[in-house]
GROMACS .gro file of N, CA and C in nm:
model
  204
    1MET      N    1  13.749  28.407   2.816
    1MET     CA    2  13.884  28.318   2.747
    1MET      C    3  13.845  28.179   2.740
    2LYS      N    4  13.716  28.133   2.873
    2LYS     CA    5  13.657  27.985   2.863
    2LYS      C    6  13.601  27.969   2.748
    3VAL      N    7  13.514  28.043   2.716
    3VAL     CA    8  13.421  28.049   2.573
    3VAL      C    9  13.509  28.018   2.461
    4LEU      N   10  13.600  28.128   2.439
    4LEU     CA   11  13.698  28.131   2.325
    4LEU      C   12  13.764  28.006   2.307
    5ALA      N   13  13.812  27.933   2.450
    5ALA     CA   14  13.893  27.832   2.416
    5ALA      C   15  13.798  27.690   2.363
    6GLU      N   16  13.693  27.702   2.439
    6GLU     CA   17  13.586  27.614   2.378
    6GLU      C   18  13.577  27.591   2.241
    7ALA      N   19  13.543  27.724   2.211
    7ALA     CA   20  13.508  27.738   2.055
    7ALA      C   21  13.645  27.686   1.975
    8LEU      N   22  13.737  27.721   2.007
    8LEU     CA   23  13.877  27.670   1.919
    8LEU      C   24  13.896  27.541   1.917
    9ILE      N   25  13.857  27.508   2.034
    9ILE     CA   26  13.863  27.322   2.082
    9ILE      C   27  13.765  27.284   1.962
   10TYR      N   28  13.633  27.318   1.949
   10TYR     CA   29  13.551  27.255   1.858
   10TYR      C   30  13.591  27.275   1.671
   11ALA      N   31  13.652  27.397   1.699
   11ALA     CA   32  13.704  27.431   1.523
   11ALA      C   33  13.781  27.356   1.510
   12ILE      N   34  13.889  27.336   1.602
   12ILE     CA   35  14.019  27.227   1.556
   12ILE      C   36  13.968  27.119   1.565
   13GLN      N   37  13.906  27.037   1.646
   13GLN     CA   38  13.837  26.899   1.625
   13GLN      C   39  13.775  26.883   1.486
   14TYR      N   40  13.679  26.985   1.463
   14TYR     CA   41  13.610  26.977   1.328
   14TYR      C   42  13.692  26.956   1.224
   15ILE      N   43  13.789  27.076   1.204
   15ILE     CA   44  13.916  27.056   1.107
   15ILE      C   45  13.945  26.905   1.107
   16GLU      N   46  14.013  26.869   1.195
   16GLU     CA   47  14.109  26.766   1.219
   16GLU      C   48  14.013  26.615   1.160
   17THR      N   49  13.899  26.608   1.184
   17THR     CA   50  13.806  26.492   1.180
   17THR      C   51  13.701  26.504   1.049
   18SER      N   52  13.707  26.670   0.965
   18SER     CA   53  13.607  26.654   0.862
   18SER      C   54  13.679  26.583   0.753
   19GLN      N   55  13.586  26.590   0.635
   19GLN     CA   56  13.615  26.515   0.500
   19GLN      C   57  13.670  26.644   0.439
   20PRO      N   58  13.816  26.582   0.427
   20PRO     CA   59  13.918  26.693   0.337
   20PRO      C   60  13.841  26.761   0.210
   21SER      N   61  13.834  26.859   0.207
   21SER     CA   62  13.795  26.913   0.104
   21SER      C   63  13.897  26.990   0.012
   22ASP      N   64  13.986  27.078   0.122
   22ASP     CA   65  14.105  27.143   0.078
   22ASP      C   66  14.195  27.108   0.170
   23GLU      N   67  14.293  27.042   0.186
   23GLU     CA   68  14.376  27.005   0.294
   23GLU      C   69  14.465  27.123   0.324
   24ASP      N   70  14.512  27.199   0.214
   24ASP     CA   71  14.627  27.295   0.250
   24ASP      C   72  14.552  27.403   0.317
   25ALA      N   73  14.429  27.430   0.291
   25ALA     CA   74  14.329  27.508   0.385
   25ALA      C   75  14.318  27.463   0.518
   26ASP      N   76  14.309  27.354   0.527
   26ASP     CA   77  14.267  27.293   0.675
   26ASP      C   78  14.428  27.296   0.742
   27VAL      N   79  14.503  27.258   0.680
   27VAL     CA   80  14.661  27.272   0.758
   27VAL      C   81  14.682  27.434   0.775
   28ALA      N   82  14.665  27.516   0.692
   28ALA     CA   83  14.688  27.634   0.710
   28ALA      C   84  14.618  27.701   0.826
   29ALA      N   85  14.513  27.690   0.828
   29ALA     CA   86  14.385  27.743   0.949
   29ALA      C   87  14.432  27.691   1.078
   30LEU      N   88  14.466  27.521   1.119
   30LEU     CA   89  14.562  27.500   1.204
   30LEU      C   90  14.652  27.567   1.243
   31GLU      N   91  14.746  27.579   1.155
   31GLU     CA   92  14.899  27.650   1.185
   31GLU      C   93  14.843  27.813   1.241
   32MET      N   94  14.749  27.874   1.176
   32MET     CA   95  14.710  28.016   1.223
   32MET      C   96  14.648  27.998   1.357
   33ILE      N   97  14.581  27.902   1.396
   33ILE     CA   98  14.528  27.898   1.530
   33ILE      C   99  14.632  27.879   1.637
   34CYS      N  100  14.700  27.777   1.578
   34CYS     CA  101  14.835  27.741   1.702
   34CYS      C  102  14.936  27.861   1.696
   35ALA      N  103  14.982  27.942   1.618
   35ALA     CA  104  15.057  28.032   1.625
   35ALA      C  105  14.978  28.147   1.682
   36THR      N  106  14.853  28.159   1.684
   36THR     CA  107  14.789  28.275   1.762
   36THR      C  108  14.813  28.215   1.912
   37LEU      N  109  14.778  28.119   1.936
   37LEU     CA  110  14.770  28.057   2.092
   37LEU      C  111  14.930  28.069   2.130
   38GLN      N  112  15.005  28.031   2.061
   38GLN     CA  113  15.130  28.041   2.102
   38GLN      C  114  15.164  28.201   2.202
   39SER      N  115  15.096  28.309   2.155
   39SER     CA  116  15.131  28.438   2.202
   39SER      C  117  15.018  28.422   2.346
   40ALA      N  118  14.946  28.356   2.345
   40ALA     CA  119  14.889  28.333   2.508
   40ALA      C  120  14.938  28.339   2.595
   41THR      N  121  14.876  28.404   2.714
   41THR     CA  122  14.950  28.442   2.808
   41THR      C  123  14.942  28.297   2.917
   42SER      N  124  15.031  28.270   3.003
   42SER     CA  125  15.036  28.143   3.057
   42SER      C  126  14.925  28.138   3.139
   43GLU      N  127  14.835  28.222   3.181
   43GLU     CA  128  14.681  28.189   3.235
   43GLU      C  129  14.607  28.145   3.131
   44GLU      N  130  14.601  28.188   3.028
   44GLU     CA  131  14.526  28.138   2.909
   44GLU      C  132  14.534  28.034   2.851
   45LYS      N  133  14.670  27.985   2.875
   45LYS     CA  134  14.702  27.840   2.817
   45LYS      C  135  14.650  27.746   2.930
   46ALA      N  136  14.656  27.791   3.032
   46ALA     CA  137  14.614  27.682   3.149
   46ALA      C  138  14.469  27.663   3.117
   47ILE      N  139  14.375  27.781   3.084
   47ILE     CA  140  14.264  27.777   3.064
   47ILE      C  141  14.201  27.679   2.962
   48PHE      N  142  14.290  27.692   2.834
   48PHE     CA  143  14.258  27.646   2.734
   48PHE      C  144  14.321  27.456   2.785
   49GLU      N  145  14.417  27.438   2.840
   49GLU     CA  146  14.418  27.320   2.864
   49GLU      C  147  14.326  27.238   2.945
   50LEU      N  148  14.251  27.312   3.061
   50LEU     CA  149  14.151  27.277   3.131
   50LEU      C  150  13.997  27.253   3.059
   51GLU      N  151  13.987  27.341   2.966
   51GLU     CA  152  13.879  27.323   2.883
   51GLU      C  153  13.877  27.189   2.796
   52ALA      N  154  14.037  27.171   2.742
   52ALA     CA  155  14.050  27.061   2.634
   52ALA      C  156  14.006  26.927   2.727
   53LYS      N  157  14.059  26.945   2.868
   53LYS     CA  158  14.051  26.807   2.900
   53LYS      C  159  13.915  26.789   2.949
   54ARG      N  160  13.817  26.888   3.016
   54ARG     CA  161  13.689  26.893   3.058
   54ARG      C  162  13.604  26.826   2.916
   55LEU      N  163  13.650  26.849   2.798
   55LEU     CA  164  13.582  26.842   2.670
   55LEU      C  165  13.608  26.714   2.602
   56GLY      N  166  13.709  26.642   2.673
   56GLY     CA  167  13.757  26.529   2.622
   56GLY      C  168  13.876  26.534   2.532
   57TYR      N  169  13.956  26.594   2.526
   57TYR     CA  170  14.046  26.603   2.451
   57TYR      C  171  14.211  26.641   2.520
   58PRO      N  172  14.231  26.550   2.636
   58PRO     CA  173  14.342  26.617   2.691
   58PRO      C  174  14.480  26.609   2.656
   59GLU      N  175  14.467  26.543   2.524
   59GLU     CA  176  14.621  26.545   2.447
   59GLU      C  177  14.640  26.687   2.363
   60LEU      N  178  14.515  26.762   2.339
   60LEU     CA  179  14.514  26.862   2.246
   60LEU      C  180  14.607  26.968   2.266
   61SER      N  181  14.642  27.034   2.394
   61SER     CA  182  14.744  27.121   2.400
   61SER      C  183  14.872  27.088   2.369
   62GLU      N  184  14.924  26.961   2.414
   62GLU     CA  185  15.066  26.884   2.362
   62GLU      C  186  15.061  26.903   2.219
   63SER      N  187  14.955  26.834   2.156
   63SER     CA  188  14.972  26.803   2.007
   63SER      C  189  14.975  26.944   1.948
   64LEU      N  190  14.936  27.066   1.989
   64LEU     CA  191  14.935  27.214   1.950
   64LEU      C  192  15.028  27.267   1.992
   65GLY      N  193  15.112  27.214   2.085
   65GLY     CA  194  15.247  27.270   2.094
   65GLY      C  195  15.244  27.392   2.193
   66ILE      N  196  15.100  27.406   2.281
   66ILE     CA  197  15.089  27.504   2.367
   66ILE      C  198  15.071  27.453   2.533
   67TYR      N  199  15.141  27.362   2.541
   67TYR     CA  200  15.115  27.308   2.665
   67TYR      C  201  15.203  27.386   2.771
   68GLN      N  202  15.164  27.381   2.905
   68GLN     CA  203  15.245  27.481   3.008
   68GLN      C  204  15.399  27.406   3.027
   0.00000   0.00000   0.00000
């Protein structure tokens, strides 16, 4: 899960900071990621939060609505 969390964090940060080529598609991708993460277990969400903090994005879990 740690590797998956790291990959998701990088993907989310890329989508949020990339030049908008198709904003609707970017928003749809973020919404799908967030919806998927909502079904994560408490342990998985905790790992995601720790990885986000380790990678320098401490606010990411809260902004995605998946914080504990």
